[in-house]
Amino acid sequence: MDLLDTLTDKGLRRELPTREEALAVLATTDDELLDVVAAAGRVRRQWFGRRVKLNYLVNLKSGLCPEDCSYCSQRLGSKAEILKYTWLKPEQAAEAAAAGVAGGAKRVCLVASGRGPTDRDIDRVADTIAAIKGADEQVEVCACLGLLSDNQAERLKAAGADAYNHNLNTSESTYGEITTTHTYADRVDTVAKAHGAGLSACSGLIAGMGESDEDLVDVVFALRELDPDSVPVNFLIPFEGTPLAEEWNLTPQRCLRILAMVRFVCPDIEVRIAGGREVHLRSMQPLGLHIANSIFLGDYLTSEGQAGQADLDMIKDAGFEVEGAEQTTLPRHRATASAGCGGGAPACGGHGEDAADACGTGGCGPCGGHHAEAGAGSGTDAAGEGDEARTDLVRVRRRGAGTELAPNA
């Protein structure tokens, strides 16, 4: 297939595909799906080998948010029956983080609901980072606290944070239909603040909110322009009690096409399958690992994920390996000594597109792990595109921090 050959070749050279090519990936048929996965898998293996990075969420403050993001169970006016609590103490957060690290997580993501942190909140998070790093200094810490004010990113960096997450979520043209209490430009500004402070930028999207193919391509191209080190791909979990409760638009096949499109546009960036993978990819999750090189382990913020051991078994059974703390996530040409997710490997070229000529095709392969070229085939046929999405799989999170049950219990 000429399209996939072209996209694979461009991905191996870190060359941006055209919008038309990205849209064509989303328009492929079920008969072509395994070929799409295999092509994206070749690009994934070129830059990340067969390693899977594990990330672990710690919900520092749940619910009680004044923003009106339509997709969020913690939004203003949400009737979703979720856990609600104010700030965890540093030792509570560190204990929760330790459970994820014990399961193999390399990065801990500290998340707090709200429009953005106050200066006092930054102090709280700084104390939490110190508690986590005091227990294990190799753990990467990513903060996700909402919109940042001036100098807050610098304070988080000084406190030991390695990365900052703030997702664009959807295209600029449709953002106002999803959220009215802040703007798309506000989100772009926060990602820029994180970049400017020397934090590794993490920014992604949410698929399944009723957006068009053009919207998906728009937001992924916008993310590529921002040049984050990691791109989480969330699949909407339609919580009852939120405006998007009826938006069941995704099938496993659709999710795989979206992941593949993101991989082709962001070939050497950490692509993470984030919220909703269990709900929407279901039994086809292992195929997602052939495209993405990162997942969350266990539970999400307000919904239950797959049991941690099941994730580890899935990774092993699919022929992948968990990325170790001593391994560098990003390819050498992207890794820098100052970014926690890149961590210590010498750069061999620039951080942008110009680096391709300096390094040569394949000259900046994965740092650590195996560089196998096995195919991404499957012994089963993909389900038809007409299959209806299942609406019976959302489980509100009832365990973890703030409850009597340990995370991933």
CSV table of C-alpha atoms in Angstrom, one decimal:
chain,number,residue,atom,x,y,z
A,1,MET,CA,0.0,0.0,0.0
A,2,ASP,CA,1.7,3.2,-1.2
A,3,LEU,CA,0.3,5.3,1.7
A,4,LEU,CA,1.7,3.1,4.4
A,5,ASP,CA,5.0,2.7,2.6
A,6,THR,CA,5.3,6.5,2.4
A,7,LEU,CA,4.3,7.1,6.0
A,8,THR,CA,6.7,4.4,7.2
A,9,ASP,CA,9.5,5.9,5.3
A,10,LYS,CA,8.7,9.4,6.6
A,11,GLY,CA,8.5,8.1,10.1
A,12,LEU,CA,11.9,6.5,10.0
A,13,ARG,CA,13.3,9.8,8.8
A,14,ARG,CA,11.3,11.9,11.3
A,15,GLU,CA,9.6,13.7,8.4
A,16,LEU,CA,6.1,15.2,9.0
A,17,PRO,CA,3.4,13.6,6.9
A,18,THR,CA,0.9,15.8,5.1
A,19,ARG,CA,-2.5,16.5,6.5
A,20,GLU,CA,-4.0,14.5,3.6
A,21,GLU,CA,-1.8,11.5,4.6
A,22,ALA,CA,-2.8,11.7,8.2
A,23,LEU,CA,-6.5,11.9,7.3
A,24,ALA,CA,-6.1,8.9,5.0
A,25,VAL,CA,-4.9,6.8,8.0
A,26,LEU,CA,-8.2,7.5,9.8
A,27,ALA,CA,-10.1,6.6,6.6
A,28,THR,CA,-8.5,3.1,6.1
A,29,THR,CA,-10.7,0.1,6.2
A,30,ASP,CA,-10.8,-2.9,8.5
A,31,ASP,CA,-9.2,-5.0,5.8
A,32,GLU,CA,-6.2,-2.6,6.0
A,33,LEU,CA,-6.1,-2.3,9.8
A,34,LEU,CA,-3.4,-4.8,10.5
A,35,ASP,CA,-1.2,-3.3,7.8
A,36,VAL,CA,-1.7,0.1,9.4
A,37,VAL,CA,-0.7,-1.3,12.8
A,38,ALA,CA,2.3,-3.1,11.3
A,39,ALA,CA,3.5,0.1,9.5
A,40,ALA,CA,3.1,2.2,12.7
A,41,GLY,CA,4.8,-0.5,14.6
A,42,ARG,CA,7.9,-0.4,12.4
A,43,VAL,CA,8.2,3.3,13.2
A,44,ARG,CA,7.6,2.7,16.9
A,45,ARG,CA,10.4,0.1,17.0
A,46,GLN,CA,12.8,2.3,15.1
A,47,TRP,CA,12.7,4.9,17.9
A,48,PHE,CA,11.7,3.0,21.0
A,49,GLY,CA,12.5,-0.7,20.4
A,50,ARG,CA,10.1,-3.0,22.2
A,51,ARG,CA,10.1,-1.2,25.5
A,52,VAL,CA,6.9,-0.1,27.2
A,53,LYS,CA,7.2,2.8,29.7
A,54,LEU,CA,4.8,2.5,32.7
A,55,ASN,CA,3.3,5.6,34.3
A,56,TYR,CA,1.3,5.9,37.5
A,57,LEU,CA,-1.3,8.4,38.4
A,58,VAL,CA,-1.6,9.9,41.9
A,59,ASN,CA,-4.8,12.0,42.3
A,60,LEU,CA,-3.7,14.7,44.8
A,61,LYS,CA,-7.1,16.5,44.9
A,62,SER,CA,-10.2,15.0,43.5
A,63,GLY,CA,-13.4,16.7,42.3
A,64,LEU,CA,-14.2,20.3,43.5
A,65,CYS,CA,-13.2,21.9,40.2
A,66,PRO,CA,-14.6,25.2,39.0
A,67,GLU,CA,-14.0,24.6,35.3
A,68,ASP,CA,-16.7,23.3,33.0
A,69,CYS,CA,-14.8,20.9,30.8
A,70,SER,CA,-17.6,18.7,29.3
A,71,TYR,CA,-15.6,15.5,29.3
A,72,CYS,CA,-14.6,15.6,33.0
A,73,SER,CA,-16.2,13.9,35.9
A,74,GLN,CA,-14.7,16.5,38.2
A,75,ARG,CA,-16.2,19.5,36.4
A,76,LEU,CA,-18.3,22.2,37.8
A,77,GLY,CA,-21.9,20.8,38.1
A,78,SER,CA,-20.8,17.1,37.5
A,79,LYS,CA,-23.2,14.6,39.0
A,80,ALA,CA,-20.8,11.7,38.6
A,81,GLU,CA,-20.5,9.7,41.8
A,82,ILE,CA,-16.7,10.0,42.1
A,83,LEU,CA,-14.4,10.3,45.1
A,84,LYS,CA,-14.0,13.9,46.3
A,85,TYR,CA,-11.3,15.0,48.6
A,86,THR,CA,-8.9,17.9,49.1
A,87,TRP,CA,-5.1,17.8,49.0
A,88,LEU,CA,-3.4,14.6,50.1
A,89,LYS,CA,-0.5,15.0,52.6
A,90,PRO,CA,2.9,14.5,51.1
A,91,GLU,CA,3.4,11.2,52.9
A,92,GLN,CA,0.0,9.9,51.6
A,93,ALA,CA,0.9,10.8,48.1
A,94,ALA,CA,4.4,9.2,48.5
A,95,GLU,CA,2.8,6.0,49.8
A,96,ALA,CA,0.4,5.9,46.8
A,97,ALA,CA,3.3,6.6,44.4
A,98,ALA,CA,5.4,3.8,46.0
A,99,ALA,CA,2.6,1.3,45.1
A,100,GLY,CA,3.0,2.2,41.4
A,101,VAL,CA,6.7,2.2,41.4
A,102,ALA,CA,6.7,-1.3,43.1
A,103,GLY,CA,4.6,-2.4,40.1
A,104,GLY,CA,7.2,-1.2,37.6
A,105,ALA,CA,6.1,2.4,37.0
A,106,LYS,CA,9.0,4.7,35.9
A,107,ARG,CA,7.0,7.9,36.1
A,108,VAL,CA,4.6,9.2,38.7
A,109,CYS,CA,2.1,11.7,37.6
A,110,LEU,CA,0.8,14.1,40.3
A,111,VAL,CA,-2.6,15.4,39.3
A,112,ALA,CA,-4.8,17.9,41.1
A,113,SER,CA,-8.2,19.2,40.0
A,114,GLY,CA,-8.8,22.9,39.6
A,115,ARG,CA,-8.2,25.8,37.2
A,116,GLY,CA,-4.6,26.1,38.3
A,117,PRO,CA,-2.4,26.0,41.4
A,118,THR,CA,-1.9,28.8,43.9
A,119,ASP,CA,1.5,29.6,45.1
A,120,ARG,CA,0.6,27.6,48.3
A,121,ASP,CA,-0.4,24.7,46.1
A,122,ILE,CA,3.0,24.8,44.5
A,123,ASP,CA,4.6,24.5,47.9
A,124,ARG,CA,2.4,21.5,48.7
A,125,VAL,CA,3.4,19.8,45.5
A,126,ALA,CA,7.1,20.6,46.1
A,127,ASP,CA,6.9,18.9,49.5
A,128,THR,CA,5.2,15.9,47.8
A,129,ILE,CA,7.9,15.7,45.1
A,130,ALA,CA,10.6,15.8,47.9
A,131,ALA,CA,8.8,12.9,49.6
A,132,ILE,CA,8.6,10.8,46.5
A,133,LYS,CA,12.2,11.5,45.3
A,134,GLY,CA,13.4,10.9,48.9
A,135,ALA,CA,12.2,7.4,48.7
A,136,ASP,CA,13.5,6.8,45.1
A,137,GLU,CA,15.5,9.5,43.4
A,138,GLN,CA,15.3,7.7,40.0
A,139,VAL,CA,11.5,8.2,39.8
A,140,GLU,CA,10.4,10.7,37.2
A,141,VAL,CA,7.8,13.1,38.5
A,142,CYS,CA,5.3,14.8,36.2
A,143,ALA,CA,3.0,17.5,37.6
A,144,CYS,CA,-0.5,18.1,36.2
A,145,LEU,CA,-2.0,21.0,38.1
A,146,GLY,CA,-3.9,23.0,35.5
A,147,LEU,CA,-3.1,26.4,34.0
A,148,LEU,CA,0.2,27.8,35.3
A,149,SER,CA,0.9,31.4,36.3
A,150,ASP,CA,4.3,33.1,35.7
A,151,ASN,CA,7.2,31.6,37.6
A,152,GLN,CA,5.3,28.5,38.7
A,153,ALA,CA,6.9,26.2,36.2
A,154,GLU,CA,10.3,27.4,37.3
A,155,ARG,CA,9.4,26.7,40.9
A,156,LEU,CA,8.2,23.2,40.1
A,157,LYS,CA,11.5,22.6,38.2
A,158,ALA,CA,13.5,23.8,41.2
A,159,ALA,CA,11.5,21.5,43.4
A,160,GLY,CA,12.6,18.5,41.3
A,161,ALA,CA,9.7,18.0,38.9
A,162,ASP,CA,10.8,16.4,35.6
A,163,ALA,CA,7.8,17.1,33.5
A,164,TYR,CA,4.5,19.0,33.3
A,165,ASN,CA,1.4,17.7,31.6
A,166,HIS,CA,-1.3,19.9,30.1
A,167,ASN,CA,-3.3,18.5,27.3
A,168,LEU,CA,-4.7,20.5,24.3
A,169,ASN,CA,-7.5,17.9,24.2
A,170,THR,CA,-9.2,18.9,20.9
A,171,SER,CA,-8.8,21.2,18.0
A,172,GLU,CA,-8.7,25.0,18.4
A,173,SER,CA,-11.8,25.4,16.2
A,174,THR,CA,-14.0,23.2,18.4
A,175,TYR,CA,-12.4,23.9,21.8
A,176,GLY,CA,-15.1,26.4,22.8
A,177,GLU,CA,-17.8,23.7,22.4
A,178,ILE,CA,-16.0,21.6,25.0
A,179,THR,CA,-15.0,24.2,27.6
A,180,THR,CA,-16.0,27.8,28.2
A,181,THR,CA,-14.2,28.7,31.4
A,182,HIS,CA,-10.8,28.9,29.7
A,183,THR,CA,-9.4,29.0,26.2
A,184,TYR,CA,-7.3,26.8,23.9
A,185,ALA,CA,-4.8,29.6,23.9
A,186,ASP,CA,-4.6,29.3,27.7
A,187,ARG,CA,-3.6,25.7,27.3
A,188,VAL,CA,-1.0,26.4,24.7
A,189,ASP,CA,0.5,29.1,27.0
A,190,THR,CA,0.9,26.7,29.9
A,191,VAL,CA,2.7,24.1,27.7
A,192,ALA,CA,5.0,27.0,26.6
A,193,LYS,CA,5.6,27.9,30.2
A,194,ALA,CA,6.6,24.3,31.0
A,195,HIS,CA,9.0,24.2,28.0
A,196,GLY,CA,10.5,27.6,29.0
A,197,ALA,CA,11.2,26.4,32.5
A,198,GLY,CA,13.2,23.4,31.2
A,199,LEU,CA,10.5,20.9,32.1
A,200,SER,CA,9.7,18.1,29.8
A,201,ALA,CA,6.4,19.0,28.1
A,202,CYS,CA,3.7,16.4,28.1
A,203,SER,CA,0.5,17.3,26.1
A,204,GLY,CA,-2.1,15.2,24.4
A,205,LEU,CA,-5.6,14.8,23.3
A,206,ILE,CA,-9.0,13.2,24.0
A,207,ALA,CA,-10.7,11.2,21.2
A,208,GLY,CA,-14.3,10.3,21.1
A,209,MET,CA,-16.0,13.6,22.0
A,210,GLY,CA,-17.8,13.8,18.7
A,211,GLU,CA,-15.0,15.4,16.8
A,212,SER,CA,-14.3,15.0,13.1
A,213,ASP,CA,-11.3,13.4,11.5
A,214,GLU,CA,-10.2,16.9,10.6
A,215,ASP,CA,-10.4,17.9,14.3
A,216,LEU,CA,-8.2,15.0,15.3
A,217,VAL,CA,-5.6,15.8,12.7
A,218,ASP,CA,-5.7,19.5,13.6
A,219,VAL,CA,-4.9,18.8,17.3
A,220,VAL,CA,-2.2,16.3,16.6
A,221,PHE,CA,-0.5,18.7,14.1
A,222,ALA,CA,-0.8,21.4,16.7
A,223,LEU,CA,0.8,19.1,19.3
A,224,ARG,CA,3.7,18.3,16.9
A,225,GLU,CA,4.2,22.1,16.5
A,226,LEU,CA,4.5,22.4,20.3
A,227,ASP,CA,7.1,19.6,20.3
A,228,PRO,CA,6.3,17.8,23.6
A,229,ASP,CA,8.3,14.9,24.7
A,230,SER,CA,5.2,12.8,25.3
A,231,VAL,CA,1.7,12.7,23.9
A,232,PRO,CA,-1.0,11.0,25.9
A,233,VAL,CA,-3.9,9.7,23.8
A,234,ASN,CA,-7.0,9.6,25.9
A,235,PHE,CA,-10.2,7.9,24.7
A,236,LEU,CA,-13.3,9.5,26.2
A,237,ILE,CA,-14.9,7.7,29.2
A,238,PRO,CA,-18.5,9.0,29.0
A,239,PHE,CA,-19.3,9.4,32.7
A,240,GLU,CA,-22.9,9.6,33.7
A,241,GLY,CA,-23.6,13.0,35.1
A,242,THR,CA,-21.5,14.8,32.5
A,243,PRO,CA,-22.6,16.5,29.2
A,244,LEU,CA,-20.8,13.9,27.1
A,245,ALA,CA,-22.4,10.9,28.9
A,246,GLU,CA,-24.0,9.7,25.6
A,247,GLU,CA,-20.9,10.1,23.4
A,248,TRP,CA,-20.1,6.5,22.7
A,249,ASN,CA,-18.4,6.9,19.3
A,250,LEU,CA,-15.3,4.7,19.5
A,251,THR,CA,-14.6,1.1,18.5
A,252,PRO,CA,-11.3,-0.7,19.0
A,253,GLN,CA,-10.5,-0.3,15.3
A,254,ARG,CA,-11.1,3.4,15.4
A,255,CYS,CA,-8.8,3.7,18.4
A,256,LEU,CA,-6.0,1.9,16.7
A,257,ARG,CA,-6.3,4.1,13.6
A,258,ILE,CA,-6.1,7.2,15.8
A,259,LEU,CA,-3.0,5.8,17.6
A,260,ALA,CA,-1.4,5.0,14.3
A,261,MET,CA,-2.1,8.5,13.0
A,262,VAL,CA,-0.5,10.0,16.1
A,263,ARG,CA,2.6,7.8,15.7
A,264,PHE,CA,3.1,8.8,12.1
A,265,VAL,CA,2.8,12.5,13.0
A,266,CYS,CA,5.0,12.1,16.1
A,267,PRO,CA,7.3,9.3,15.2
A,268,ASP,CA,10.1,9.9,17.8
A,269,ILE,CA,7.8,11.2,20.6
A,270,GLU,CA,6.6,9.1,23.5
A,271,VAL,CA,3.0,8.1,22.6
A,272,ARG,CA,1.1,7.0,25.6
A,273,ILE,CA,-2.2,5.1,25.6
A,274,ALA,CA,-4.0,6.9,28.4
A,275,GLY,CA,-7.5,7.0,29.9
A,276,GLY,CA,-10.1,4.8,28.3
A,277,ARG,CA,-7.9,2.1,26.8
A,278,GLU,CA,-9.6,-0.7,28.7
A,279,VAL,CA,-13.1,0.6,27.8
A,280,HIS,CA,-12.5,1.1,24.1
A,281,LEU,CA,-9.6,-1.0,23.0
A,282,ARG,CA,-10.7,-3.9,25.2
A,283,SER,CA,-9.2,-7.2,23.9
A,284,MET,CA,-7.2,-5.4,21.2
A,285,GLN,CA,-5.1,-3.5,23.8
A,286,PRO,CA,-2.0,-5.6,22.9
A,287,LEU,CA,-2.2,-4.3,19.3
A,288,GLY,CA,-2.0,-0.8,20.7
A,289,LEU,CA,1.4,-1.6,22.2
A,290,HIS,CA,2.7,-2.1,18.7
A,291,ILE,CA,2.0,1.6,18.1
A,292,ALA,CA,2.4,3.3,21.5
A,293,ASN,CA,5.4,2.9,23.7
A,294,SER,CA,3.8,4.0,27.0
A,295,ILE,CA,0.8,3.3,29.1
A,296,PHE,CA,-0.7,4.1,32.6
A,297,LEU,CA,-0.5,1.3,35.1
A,298,GLY,CA,-3.6,0.6,37.1
A,299,ASP,CA,-6.3,3.1,37.9
A,300,TYR,CA,-7.0,6.6,36.5
A,301,LEU,CA,-8.1,9.7,38.3
A,302,THR,CA,-11.8,8.8,38.8
A,303,SER,CA,-12.2,5.5,37.0
A,304,GLU,CA,-10.8,2.0,37.6
A,305,GLY,CA,-8.2,0.7,35.2
A,306,GLN,CA,-7.1,-2.8,34.4
A,307,ALA,CA,-5.4,-4.5,37.3
A,308,GLY,CA,-1.7,-3.8,37.4
A,309,GLN,CA,-0.7,-7.4,37.1
A,310,ALA,CA,-2.9,-7.8,34.1
A,311,ASP,CA,-1.1,-4.9,32.4
A,312,LEU,CA,2.3,-6.6,33.2
A,313,ASP,CA,1.1,-9.9,31.8
A,314,MET,CA,-0.2,-8.2,28.7
A,315,ILE,CA,3.1,-6.5,28.0
A,316,LYS,CA,5.0,-9.8,28.4
A,317,ASP,CA,2.6,-11.9,26.4
A,318,ALA,CA,2.7,-9.4,23.5
A,319,GLY,CA,6.5,-9.8,23.3
A,320,PHE,CA,7.4,-6.4,24.9
A,321,GLU,CA,9.4,-5.5,28.0
A,322,VAL,CA,8.9,-3.0,30.7
A,323,GLU,CA,11.3,0.0,30.4
A,324,GLY,CA,13.7,0.1,33.4
A,325,ALA,CA,14.6,3.1,35.4
A,326,GLU,CA,18.2,2.9,34.0
A,327,GLN,CA,16.9,3.1,30.4
A,328,THR,CA,16.3,6.4,28.5
A,329,THR,CA,12.8,6.7,27.1
A,330,LEU,CA,13.5,9.1,24.3
A,331,PRO,CA,15.8,8.5,21.3
A,332,ARG,CA,19.2,9.9,21.7
A,333,HIS,CA,18.6,12.9,19.5
A,334,ARG,CA,15.7,14.0,21.7
A,335,ALA,CA,17.2,13.2,25.1
A,336,THR,CA,18.8,16.0,27.0
A,337,ALA,CA,20.5,16.1,30.4
A,338,SER,CA,18.0,18.5,31.8
A,339,ALA,CA,14.8,16.6,31.0
A,340,GLY,CA,13.9,13.9,33.4
A,341,CYS,CA,12.1,11.8,30.7
A,342,GLY,CA,15.2,12.0,28.5
A,343,GLY,CA,17.6,11.7,31.2
A,344,GLY,CA,21.3,11.6,30.7
A,345,ALA,CA,21.9,10.1,27.3
A,346,PRO,CA,24.1,12.3,25.1
A,347,ALA,CA,22.3,14.1,22.2
A,348,CYS,CA,23.4,13.3,18.7
A,349,GLY,CA,21.9,16.2,16.8
A,350,GLY,CA,19.2,18.8,17.4
A,351,HIS,CA,15.8,18.6,19.0
A,352,GLY,CA,13.8,19.4,15.9
A,353,GLU,CA,13.5,18.3,12.3
A,354,ASP,CA,17.0,19.5,11.3
A,355,ALA,CA,18.5,16.7,13.4
A,356,ALA,CA,17.5,14.1,10.8
A,357,ASP,CA,20.3,15.1,8.5
A,358,ALA,CA,22.9,15.2,11.3
A,359,CYS,CA,22.0,11.8,12.6
A,360,GLY,CA,21.0,10.0,9.4
A,361,THR,CA,18.1,7.6,9.1
A,362,GLY,CA,18.3,5.1,11.9
A,363,GLY,CA,21.4,6.8,13.4
A,364,CYS,CA,19.5,7.8,16.5
A,365,GLY,CA,17.8,4.6,17.4
A,366,PRO,CA,16.2,3.7,20.7
A,367,CYS,CA,18.2,4.2,23.9
A,368,GLY,CA,18.2,0.8,25.6
A,369,GLY,CA,15.9,-2.1,25.0
A,370,HIS,CA,15.7,-4.3,21.9
A,371,HIS,CA,15.5,-3.2,18.3
A,372,ALA,CA,13.6,-6.1,16.9
A,373,GLU,CA,11.8,-5.9,13.6
A,374,ALA,CA,9.1,-8.5,14.2
A,375,GLY,CA,5.8,-7.8,12.6
A,376,ALA,CA,2.6,-6.6,14.4
A,377,GLY,CA,0.4,-9.4,13.1
A,378,SER,CA,-2.5,-10.9,14.9
A,379,GLY,CA,-4.1,-14.3,14.8
A,380,THR,CA,-7.7,-12.9,14.9
A,381,ASP,CA,-9.6,-10.8,12.4
A,382,ALA,CA,-10.6,-7.3,13.4
A,383,ALA,CA,-14.3,-6.7,14.1
A,384,GLY,CA,-16.4,-4.9,11.6
A,385,GLU,CA,-16.6,-1.1,11.6
A,386,GLY,CA,-20.3,-1.4,12.1
A,387,ASP,CA,-20.0,-3.0,15.5
A,388,GLU,CA,-21.5,-0.8,18.2
A,389,ALA,CA,-19.4,0.6,21.0
A,390,ARG,CA,-20.1,-1.0,24.4
A,391,THR,CA,-21.5,1.3,27.0
A,392,ASP,CA,-21.4,-1.0,30.0
A,393,LEU,CA,-17.7,-0.9,30.9
A,394,VAL,CA,-17.2,2.4,32.9
A,395,ARG,CA,-16.4,1.8,36.5
A,396,VAL,CA,-16.2,4.7,38.8
A,397,ARG,CA,-13.0,4.6,40.8
A,398,ARG,CA,-13.6,3.4,44.4
A,399,ARG,CA,-10.1,2.5,45.4
A,400,GLY,CA,-6.7,4.1,45.8
A,401,ALA,CA,-5.7,7.2,47.5
A,402,GLY,CA,-8.4,8.5,49.9
A,403,THR,CA,-10.0,5.1,50.4
A,404,GLU,CA,-9.4,2.0,52.5
A,405,LEU,CA,-8.3,0.0,49.5
A,406,ALA,CA,-4.8,0.2,48.0
A,407,PRO,CA,-4.3,1.2,44.4
A,408,ASN,CA,-4.7,-1.7,42.0
A,409,ALA,CA,-6.3,-3.8,44.8
